[in-house]
PDB file of C-alpha atoms in Angstrom:
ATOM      1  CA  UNK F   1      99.562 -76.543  27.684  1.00  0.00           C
ATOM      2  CA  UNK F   2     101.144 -72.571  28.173  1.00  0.00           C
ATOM      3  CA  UNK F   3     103.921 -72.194  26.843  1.00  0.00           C
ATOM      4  CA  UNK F   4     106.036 -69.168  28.042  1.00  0.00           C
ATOM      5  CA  UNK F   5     108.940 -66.725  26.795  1.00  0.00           C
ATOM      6  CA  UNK F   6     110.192 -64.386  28.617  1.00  0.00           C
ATOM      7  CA  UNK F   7     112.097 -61.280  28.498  1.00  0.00           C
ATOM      8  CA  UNK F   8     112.464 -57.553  27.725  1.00  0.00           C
ATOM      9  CA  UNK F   9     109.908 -56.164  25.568  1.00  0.00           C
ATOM     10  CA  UNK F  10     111.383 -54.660  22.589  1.00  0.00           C
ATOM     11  CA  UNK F  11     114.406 -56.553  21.963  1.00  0.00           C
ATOM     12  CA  UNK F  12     114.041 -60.091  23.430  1.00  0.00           C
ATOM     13  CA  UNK F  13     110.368 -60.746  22.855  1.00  0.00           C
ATOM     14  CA  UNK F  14     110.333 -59.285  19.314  1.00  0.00           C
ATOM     15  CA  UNK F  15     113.472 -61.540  17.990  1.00  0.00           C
ATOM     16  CA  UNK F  16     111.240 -64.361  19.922  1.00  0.00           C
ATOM     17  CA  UNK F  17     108.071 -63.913  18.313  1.00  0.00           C
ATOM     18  CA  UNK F  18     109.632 -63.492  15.225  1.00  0.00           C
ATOM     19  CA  UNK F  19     111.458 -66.501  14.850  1.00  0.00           C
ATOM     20  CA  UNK F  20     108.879 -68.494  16.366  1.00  0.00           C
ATOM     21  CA  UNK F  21     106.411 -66.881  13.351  1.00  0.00           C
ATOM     22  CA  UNK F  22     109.079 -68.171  11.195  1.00  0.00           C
ATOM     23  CA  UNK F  23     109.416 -71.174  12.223  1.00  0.00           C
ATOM     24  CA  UNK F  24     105.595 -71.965  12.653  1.00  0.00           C
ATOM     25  CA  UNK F  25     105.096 -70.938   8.881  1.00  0.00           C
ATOM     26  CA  UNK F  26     107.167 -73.895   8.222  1.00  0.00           C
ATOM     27  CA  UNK F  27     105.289 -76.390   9.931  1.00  0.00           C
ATOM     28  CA  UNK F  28     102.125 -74.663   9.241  1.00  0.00           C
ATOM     29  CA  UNK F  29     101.965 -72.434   6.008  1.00  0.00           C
ATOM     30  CA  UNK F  30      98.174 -71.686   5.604  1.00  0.00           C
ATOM     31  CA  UNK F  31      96.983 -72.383   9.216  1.00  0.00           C
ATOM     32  CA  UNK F  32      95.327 -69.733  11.399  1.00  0.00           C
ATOM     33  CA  UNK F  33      97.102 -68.027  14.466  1.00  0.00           C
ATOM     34  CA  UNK F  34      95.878 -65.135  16.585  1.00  0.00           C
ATOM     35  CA  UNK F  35      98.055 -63.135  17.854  1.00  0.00           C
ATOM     36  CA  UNK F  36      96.437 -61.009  21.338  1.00  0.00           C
ATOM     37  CA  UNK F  37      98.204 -57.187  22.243  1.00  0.00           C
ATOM     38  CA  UNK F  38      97.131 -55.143  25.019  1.00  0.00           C
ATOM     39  CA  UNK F  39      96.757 -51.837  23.375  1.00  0.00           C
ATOM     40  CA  UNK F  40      96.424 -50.451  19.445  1.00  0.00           C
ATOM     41  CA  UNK F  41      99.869 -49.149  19.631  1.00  0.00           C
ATOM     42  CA  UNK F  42     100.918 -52.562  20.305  1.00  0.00           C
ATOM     43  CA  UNK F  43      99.549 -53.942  17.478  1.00  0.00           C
ATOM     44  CA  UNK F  44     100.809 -51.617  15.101  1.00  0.00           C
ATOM     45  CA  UNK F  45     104.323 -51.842  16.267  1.00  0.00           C
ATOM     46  CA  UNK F  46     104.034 -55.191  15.735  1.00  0.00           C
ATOM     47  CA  UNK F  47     102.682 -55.556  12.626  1.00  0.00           C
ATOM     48  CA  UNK F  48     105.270 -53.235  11.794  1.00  0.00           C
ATOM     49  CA  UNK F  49     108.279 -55.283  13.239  1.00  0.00           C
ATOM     50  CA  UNK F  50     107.139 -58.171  11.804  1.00  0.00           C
ATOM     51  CA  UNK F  51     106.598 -56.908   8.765  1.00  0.00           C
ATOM     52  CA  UNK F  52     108.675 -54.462   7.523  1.00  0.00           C
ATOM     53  CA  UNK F  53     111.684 -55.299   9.456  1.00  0.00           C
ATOM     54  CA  UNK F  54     111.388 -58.886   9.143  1.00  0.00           C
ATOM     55  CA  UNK F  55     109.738 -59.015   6.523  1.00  0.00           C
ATOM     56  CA  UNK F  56     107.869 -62.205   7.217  1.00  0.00           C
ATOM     57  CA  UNK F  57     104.134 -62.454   5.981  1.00  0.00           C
ATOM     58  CA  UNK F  58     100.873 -61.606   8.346  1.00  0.00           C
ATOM     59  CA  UNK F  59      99.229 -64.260   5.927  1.00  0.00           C
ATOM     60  CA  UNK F  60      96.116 -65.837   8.661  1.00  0.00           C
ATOM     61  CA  UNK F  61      97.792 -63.920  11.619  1.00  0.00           C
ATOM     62  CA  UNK F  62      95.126 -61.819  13.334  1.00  0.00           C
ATOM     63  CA  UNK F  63      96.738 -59.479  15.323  1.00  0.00           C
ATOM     64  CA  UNK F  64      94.099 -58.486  17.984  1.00  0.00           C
ATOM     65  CA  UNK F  65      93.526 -55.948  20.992  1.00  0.00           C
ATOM     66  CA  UNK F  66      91.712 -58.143  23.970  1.00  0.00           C
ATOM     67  CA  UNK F  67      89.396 -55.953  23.666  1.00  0.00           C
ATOM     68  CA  UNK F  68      89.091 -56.944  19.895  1.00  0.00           C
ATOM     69  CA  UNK F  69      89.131 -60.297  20.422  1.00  0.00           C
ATOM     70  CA  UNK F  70      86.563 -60.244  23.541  1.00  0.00           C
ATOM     71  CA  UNK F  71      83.914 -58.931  20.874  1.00  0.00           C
ATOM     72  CA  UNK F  72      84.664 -61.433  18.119  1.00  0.00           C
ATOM     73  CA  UNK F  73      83.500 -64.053  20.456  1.00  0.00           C
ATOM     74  CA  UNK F  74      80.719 -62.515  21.611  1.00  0.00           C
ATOM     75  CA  UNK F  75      79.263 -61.401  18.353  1.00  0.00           C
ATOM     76  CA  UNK F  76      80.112 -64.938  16.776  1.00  0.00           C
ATOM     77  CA  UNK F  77      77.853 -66.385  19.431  1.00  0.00           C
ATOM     78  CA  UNK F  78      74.785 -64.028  17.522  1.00  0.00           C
ATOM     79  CA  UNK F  79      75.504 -61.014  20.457  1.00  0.00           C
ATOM     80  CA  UNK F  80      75.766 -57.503  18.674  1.00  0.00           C
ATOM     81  CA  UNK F  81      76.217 -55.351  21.622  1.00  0.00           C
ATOM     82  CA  UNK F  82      78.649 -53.092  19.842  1.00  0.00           C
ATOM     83  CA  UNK F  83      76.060 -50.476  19.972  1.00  0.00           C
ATOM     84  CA  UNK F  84      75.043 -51.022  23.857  1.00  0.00           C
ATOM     85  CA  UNK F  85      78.941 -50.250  24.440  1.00  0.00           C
ATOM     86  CA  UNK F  86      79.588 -46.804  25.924  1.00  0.00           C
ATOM     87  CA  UNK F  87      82.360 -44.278  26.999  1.00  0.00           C
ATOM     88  CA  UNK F  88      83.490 -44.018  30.658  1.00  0.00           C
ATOM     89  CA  UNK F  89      82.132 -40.061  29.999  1.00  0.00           C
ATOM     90  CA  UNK F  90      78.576 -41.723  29.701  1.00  0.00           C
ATOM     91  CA  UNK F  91      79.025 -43.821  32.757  1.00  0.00           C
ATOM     92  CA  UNK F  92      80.076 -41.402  34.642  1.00  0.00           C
ATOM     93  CA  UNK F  93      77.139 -39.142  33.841  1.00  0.00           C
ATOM     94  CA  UNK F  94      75.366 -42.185  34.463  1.00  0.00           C
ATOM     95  CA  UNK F  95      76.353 -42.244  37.856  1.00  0.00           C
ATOM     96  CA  UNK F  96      76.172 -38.800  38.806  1.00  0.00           C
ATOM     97  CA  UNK F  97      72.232 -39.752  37.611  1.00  0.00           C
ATOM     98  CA  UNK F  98      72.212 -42.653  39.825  1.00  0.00           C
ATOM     99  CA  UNK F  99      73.338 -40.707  42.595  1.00  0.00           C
ATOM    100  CA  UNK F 100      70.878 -37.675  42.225  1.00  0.00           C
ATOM    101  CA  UNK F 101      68.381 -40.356  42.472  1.00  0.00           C
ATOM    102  CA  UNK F 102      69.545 -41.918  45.697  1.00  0.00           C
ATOM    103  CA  UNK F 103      71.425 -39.701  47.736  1.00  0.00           C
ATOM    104  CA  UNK F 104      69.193 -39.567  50.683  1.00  0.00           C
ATOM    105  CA  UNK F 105      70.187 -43.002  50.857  1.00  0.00           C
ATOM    106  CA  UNK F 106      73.664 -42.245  50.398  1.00  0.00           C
ATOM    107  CA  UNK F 107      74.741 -39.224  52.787  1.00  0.00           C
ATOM    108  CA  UNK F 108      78.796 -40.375  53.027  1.00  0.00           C
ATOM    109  CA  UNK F 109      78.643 -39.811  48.950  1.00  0.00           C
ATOM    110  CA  UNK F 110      76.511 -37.256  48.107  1.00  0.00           C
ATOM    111  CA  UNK F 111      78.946 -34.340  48.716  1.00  0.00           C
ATOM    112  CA  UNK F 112      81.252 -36.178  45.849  1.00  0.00           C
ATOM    113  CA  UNK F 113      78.540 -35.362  43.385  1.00  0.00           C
ATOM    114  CA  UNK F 114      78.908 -31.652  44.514  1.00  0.00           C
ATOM    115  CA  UNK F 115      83.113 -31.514  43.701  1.00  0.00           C
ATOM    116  CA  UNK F 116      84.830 -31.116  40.575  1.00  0.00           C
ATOM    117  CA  UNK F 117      85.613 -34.661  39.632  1.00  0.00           C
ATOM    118  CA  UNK F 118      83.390 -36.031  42.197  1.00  0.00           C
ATOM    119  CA  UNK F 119      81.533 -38.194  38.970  1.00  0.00           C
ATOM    120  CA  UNK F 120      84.730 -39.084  37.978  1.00  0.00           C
ATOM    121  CA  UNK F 121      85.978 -40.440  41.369  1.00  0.00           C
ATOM    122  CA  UNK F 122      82.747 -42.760  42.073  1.00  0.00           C
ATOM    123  CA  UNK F 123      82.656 -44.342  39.034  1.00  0.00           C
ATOM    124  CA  UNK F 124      86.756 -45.018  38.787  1.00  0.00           C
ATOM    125  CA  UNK F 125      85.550 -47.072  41.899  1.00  0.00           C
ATOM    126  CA  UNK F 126      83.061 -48.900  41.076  1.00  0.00           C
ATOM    127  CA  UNK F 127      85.007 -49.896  37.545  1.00  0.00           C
ATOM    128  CA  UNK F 128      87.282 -50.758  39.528  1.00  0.00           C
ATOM    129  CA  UNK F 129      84.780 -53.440  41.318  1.00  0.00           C
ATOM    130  CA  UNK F 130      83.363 -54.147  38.582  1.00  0.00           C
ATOM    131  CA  UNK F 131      86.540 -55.334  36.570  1.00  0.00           C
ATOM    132  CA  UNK F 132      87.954 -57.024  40.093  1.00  0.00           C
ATOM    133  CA  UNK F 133      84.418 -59.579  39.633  1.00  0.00           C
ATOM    134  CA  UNK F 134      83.684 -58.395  43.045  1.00  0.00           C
ATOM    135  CA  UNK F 135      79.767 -59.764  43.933  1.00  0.00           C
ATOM    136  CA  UNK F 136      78.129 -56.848  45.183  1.00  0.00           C
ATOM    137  CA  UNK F 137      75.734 -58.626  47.126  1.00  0.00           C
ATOM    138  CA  UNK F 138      78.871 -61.168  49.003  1.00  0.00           C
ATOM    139  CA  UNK F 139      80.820 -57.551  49.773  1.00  0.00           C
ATOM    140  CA  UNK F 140      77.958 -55.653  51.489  1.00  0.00           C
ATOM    141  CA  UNK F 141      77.713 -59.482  53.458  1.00  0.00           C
ATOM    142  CA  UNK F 142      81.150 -59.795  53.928  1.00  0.00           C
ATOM    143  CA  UNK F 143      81.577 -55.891  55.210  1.00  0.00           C
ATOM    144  CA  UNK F 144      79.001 -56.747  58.216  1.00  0.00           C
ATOM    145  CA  UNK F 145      81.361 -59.306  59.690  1.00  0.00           C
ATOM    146  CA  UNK F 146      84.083 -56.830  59.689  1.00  0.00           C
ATOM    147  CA  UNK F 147      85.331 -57.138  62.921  1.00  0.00           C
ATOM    148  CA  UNK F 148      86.489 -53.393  63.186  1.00  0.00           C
ATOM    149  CA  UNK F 149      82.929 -52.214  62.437  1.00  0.00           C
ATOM    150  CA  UNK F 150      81.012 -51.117  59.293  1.00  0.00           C
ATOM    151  CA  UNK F 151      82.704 -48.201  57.659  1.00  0.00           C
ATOM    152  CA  UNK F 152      79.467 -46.040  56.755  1.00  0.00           C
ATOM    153  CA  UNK F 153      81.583 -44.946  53.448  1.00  0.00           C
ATOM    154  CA  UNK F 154      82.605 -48.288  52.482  1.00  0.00           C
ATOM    155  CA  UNK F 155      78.822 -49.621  53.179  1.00  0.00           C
ATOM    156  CA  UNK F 156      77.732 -46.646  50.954  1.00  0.00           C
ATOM    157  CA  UNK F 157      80.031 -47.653  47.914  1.00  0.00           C
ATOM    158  CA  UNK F 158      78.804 -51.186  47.999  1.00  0.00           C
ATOM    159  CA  UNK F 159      75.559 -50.334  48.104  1.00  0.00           C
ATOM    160  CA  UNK F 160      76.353 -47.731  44.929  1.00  0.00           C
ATOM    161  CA  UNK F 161      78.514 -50.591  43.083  1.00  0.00           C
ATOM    162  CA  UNK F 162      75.173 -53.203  43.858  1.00  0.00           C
ATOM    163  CA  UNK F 163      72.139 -50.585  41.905  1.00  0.00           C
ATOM    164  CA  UNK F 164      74.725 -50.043  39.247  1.00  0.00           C
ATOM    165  CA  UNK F 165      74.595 -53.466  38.678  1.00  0.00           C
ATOM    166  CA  UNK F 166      71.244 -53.610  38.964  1.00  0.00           C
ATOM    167  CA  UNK F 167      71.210 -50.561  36.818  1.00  0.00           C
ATOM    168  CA  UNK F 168      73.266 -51.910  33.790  1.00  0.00           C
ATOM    169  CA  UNK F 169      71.198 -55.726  33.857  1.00  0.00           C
ATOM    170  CA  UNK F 170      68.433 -53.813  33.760  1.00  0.00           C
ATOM    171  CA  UNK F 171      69.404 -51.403  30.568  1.00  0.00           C
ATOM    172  CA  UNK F 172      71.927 -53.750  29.404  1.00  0.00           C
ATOM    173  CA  UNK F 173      74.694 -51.380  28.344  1.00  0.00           C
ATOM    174  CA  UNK F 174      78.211 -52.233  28.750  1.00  0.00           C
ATOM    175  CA  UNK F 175      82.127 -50.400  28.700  1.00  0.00           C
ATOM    176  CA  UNK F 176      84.871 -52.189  26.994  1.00  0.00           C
ATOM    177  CA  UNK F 177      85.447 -54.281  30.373  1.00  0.00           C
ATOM    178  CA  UNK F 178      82.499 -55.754  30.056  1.00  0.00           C
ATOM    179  CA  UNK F 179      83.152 -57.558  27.116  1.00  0.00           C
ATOM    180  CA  UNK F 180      86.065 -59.971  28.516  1.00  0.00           C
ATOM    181  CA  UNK F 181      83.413 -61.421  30.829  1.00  0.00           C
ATOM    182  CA  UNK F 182      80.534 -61.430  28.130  1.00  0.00           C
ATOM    183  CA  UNK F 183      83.085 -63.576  25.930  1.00  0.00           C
ATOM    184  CA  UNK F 184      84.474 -66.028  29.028  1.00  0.00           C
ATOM    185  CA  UNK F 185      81.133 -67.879  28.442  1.00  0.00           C
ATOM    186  CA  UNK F 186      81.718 -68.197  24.688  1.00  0.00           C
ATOM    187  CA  UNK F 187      85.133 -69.886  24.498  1.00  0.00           C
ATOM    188  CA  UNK F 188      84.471 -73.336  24.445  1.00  0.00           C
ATOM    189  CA  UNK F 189      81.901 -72.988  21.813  1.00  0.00           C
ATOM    190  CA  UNK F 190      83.699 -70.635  20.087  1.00  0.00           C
ATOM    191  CA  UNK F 191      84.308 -71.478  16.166  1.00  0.00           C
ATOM    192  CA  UNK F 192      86.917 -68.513  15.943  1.00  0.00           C
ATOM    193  CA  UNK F 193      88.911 -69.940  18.573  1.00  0.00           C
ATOM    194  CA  UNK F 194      88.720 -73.427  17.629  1.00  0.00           C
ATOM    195  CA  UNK F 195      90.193 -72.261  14.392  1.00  0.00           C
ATOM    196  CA  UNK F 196      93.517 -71.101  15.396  1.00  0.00           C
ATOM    197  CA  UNK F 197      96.225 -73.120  15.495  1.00  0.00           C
ATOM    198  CA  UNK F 198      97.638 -71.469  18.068  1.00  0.00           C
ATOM    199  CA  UNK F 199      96.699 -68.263  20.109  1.00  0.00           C
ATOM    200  CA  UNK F 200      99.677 -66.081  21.157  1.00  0.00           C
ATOM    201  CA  UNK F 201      99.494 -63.432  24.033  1.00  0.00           C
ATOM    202  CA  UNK F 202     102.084 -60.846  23.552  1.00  0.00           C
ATOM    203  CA  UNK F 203     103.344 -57.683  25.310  1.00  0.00           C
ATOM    204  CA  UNK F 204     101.156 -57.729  28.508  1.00  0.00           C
ATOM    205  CA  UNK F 205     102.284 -57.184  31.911  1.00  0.00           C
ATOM    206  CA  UNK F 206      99.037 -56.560  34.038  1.00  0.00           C
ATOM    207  CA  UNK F 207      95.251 -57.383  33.223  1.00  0.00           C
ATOM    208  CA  UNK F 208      92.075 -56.678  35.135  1.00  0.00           C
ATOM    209  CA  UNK F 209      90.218 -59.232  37.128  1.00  0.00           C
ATOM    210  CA  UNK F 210      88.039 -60.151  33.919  1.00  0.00           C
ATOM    211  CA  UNK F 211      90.921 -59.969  31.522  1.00  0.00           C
ATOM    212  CA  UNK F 212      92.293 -62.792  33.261  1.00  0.00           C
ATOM    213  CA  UNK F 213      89.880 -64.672  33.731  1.00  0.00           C
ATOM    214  CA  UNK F 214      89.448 -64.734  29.690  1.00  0.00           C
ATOM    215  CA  UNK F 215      92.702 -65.331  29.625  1.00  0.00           C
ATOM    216  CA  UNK F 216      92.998 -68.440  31.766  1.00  0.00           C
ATOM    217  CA  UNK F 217      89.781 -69.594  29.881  1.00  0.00           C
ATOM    218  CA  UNK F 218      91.367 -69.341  26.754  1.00  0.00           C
ATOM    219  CA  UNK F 219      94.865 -71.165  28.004  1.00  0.00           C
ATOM    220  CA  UNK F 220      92.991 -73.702  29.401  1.00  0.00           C
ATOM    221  CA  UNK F 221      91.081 -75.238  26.111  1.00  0.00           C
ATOM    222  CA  UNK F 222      93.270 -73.964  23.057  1.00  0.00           C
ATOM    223  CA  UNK F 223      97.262 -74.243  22.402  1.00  0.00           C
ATOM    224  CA  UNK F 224      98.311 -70.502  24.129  1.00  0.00           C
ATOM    225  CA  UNK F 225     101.898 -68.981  24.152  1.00  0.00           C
ATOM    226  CA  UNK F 226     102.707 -65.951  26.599  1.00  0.00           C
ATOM    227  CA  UNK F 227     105.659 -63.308  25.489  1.00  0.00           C
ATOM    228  CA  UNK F 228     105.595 -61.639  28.975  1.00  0.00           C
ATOM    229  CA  UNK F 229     108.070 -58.699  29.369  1.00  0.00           C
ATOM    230  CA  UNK F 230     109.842 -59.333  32.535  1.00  0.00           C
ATOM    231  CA  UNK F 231     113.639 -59.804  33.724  1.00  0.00           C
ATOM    232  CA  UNK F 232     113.810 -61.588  36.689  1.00  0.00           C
ATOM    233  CA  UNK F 233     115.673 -59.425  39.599  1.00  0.00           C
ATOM    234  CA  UNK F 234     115.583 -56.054  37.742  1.00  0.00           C
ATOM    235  CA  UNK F 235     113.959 -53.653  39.572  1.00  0.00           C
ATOM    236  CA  UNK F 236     112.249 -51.996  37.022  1.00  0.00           C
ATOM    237  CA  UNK F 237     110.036 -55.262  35.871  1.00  0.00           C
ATOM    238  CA  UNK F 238     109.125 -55.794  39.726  1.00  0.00           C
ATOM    239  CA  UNK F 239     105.386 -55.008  39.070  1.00  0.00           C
ATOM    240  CA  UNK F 240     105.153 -57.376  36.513  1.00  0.00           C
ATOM    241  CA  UNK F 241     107.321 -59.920  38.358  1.00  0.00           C
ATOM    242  CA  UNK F 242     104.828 -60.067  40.950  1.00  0.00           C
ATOM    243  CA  UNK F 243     102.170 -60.212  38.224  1.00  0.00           C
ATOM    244  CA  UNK F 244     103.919 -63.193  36.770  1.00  0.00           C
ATOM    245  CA  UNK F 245     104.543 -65.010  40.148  1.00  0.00           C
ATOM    246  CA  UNK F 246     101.157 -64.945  41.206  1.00  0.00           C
ATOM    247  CA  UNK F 247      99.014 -65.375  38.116  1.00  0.00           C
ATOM    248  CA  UNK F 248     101.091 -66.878  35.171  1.00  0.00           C
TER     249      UNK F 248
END
């Protein structure tokens, strides 16, 4: 079952987390909990408020970036694809590469390659497909019953986004993104996971497709707890309102 606290992020949700560390040491004083932030800073400031303001003991917490946690149950499964990871500067070299190669299949794109940022643009796209899930192969489908017509640049990018896929099965290296749906298949079997007493997500307010996904897998077979920064009718925490509504 989720259980969810609300509120803003540096006042409400740190008094909440704290007393419910607190109180959870008292019920369980040697038991495992993970604890999953959204960024390094994150943890750090969390670490710290708990901590050194609080002063309440980290004893069995793990305090862990998704990204940090993605990995530890992919690895635990016998996967060490830490070195196959690389930097959106390589994959966007990477495409520029891709496109050299296939331009004359390409003409709506090829001028991008010729621009500053041009790299840069194409492969912010197709990350952006990539961490949505979106099947290559069901778009470029999908885009031929269009009613409107085929858009000859929108044809071209799904037919870019479908050899990059291609591209990375075939070479198998990864970005950070990947990860999340690398460890989805791992959660039920994972022993990290099953270890925890409880898993805590704290301080997000948006996640990619795959991000969520993990997420949802997670919630759905281990005891999870949200801290989600949002107060309800302020305007400023309308993004993440409509984050909350629709996927919390």
């Amino acid at each position: 079952m989720l259980h969810v606290v609300t509120g803003p992020l540096y006042s409400d949700l740190e008094d909440a987390i704290a007393k419910h560390l607190q109180s959870f040491r008292v019920q369980h004083p040697v038991e495992p909990l993970t604890i999953v932030v959204p960024s390094e800073y994150a943890s750090l400031r969390l670490q710290w408020v708990l901590c050194t303001q609080r002063n309440l003991s980290l004893f069995h917490v793990h305090i862990l970036t998704f990204f940090q946690l993605a990995l530890q149950l992919v690895e635990e499964q016998g996967q060490l694809i830490s070195d196959a990871i690389r930097s959106d500067n390589f994959f966007r070299e990477w495409i520029y590469h891709l496109m050299q190669r296939r331009k004359a299949t390409l003409p709506d794109l090829a001028g991008l390659t010729e621009i500053p940022g041009g790299w840069a643009i194409l492969w912010n796209t197709i990350k952006d497909l990539k961490n949505g899930a979106v099947d290559a192969q069901f778009a470029q489908e999908a885009l031929r019953y269009n009613y409107r017509g085929i858009d000859p640049v929108c044809q071209s990018v799904f037919m870019l986004y479908d050899w990059y896929c291609e591209e990375q099965n075939r070479f198998q290296i990864f970005d950070c993104d990947d990860v999340a749906k690398i460890a989805k298949a791992s959660v039920d079997s994972s022993t990290f996971l099953s270890q925890q007493r409880q898993i805590w997500y704290y301080g997000f307010y948006d996640l990619t497709q795959v991000q969520l996904d993990l997420f949802h897998a997670i919630a759905q077979s281990y005891p999870t707890s949200v801290y989600f920064p949002i107060v309800r009718g302020h305007p400023a925490y309308q993004f993440a309102q409509q984050f909350f509504d629709r996927h919390i």
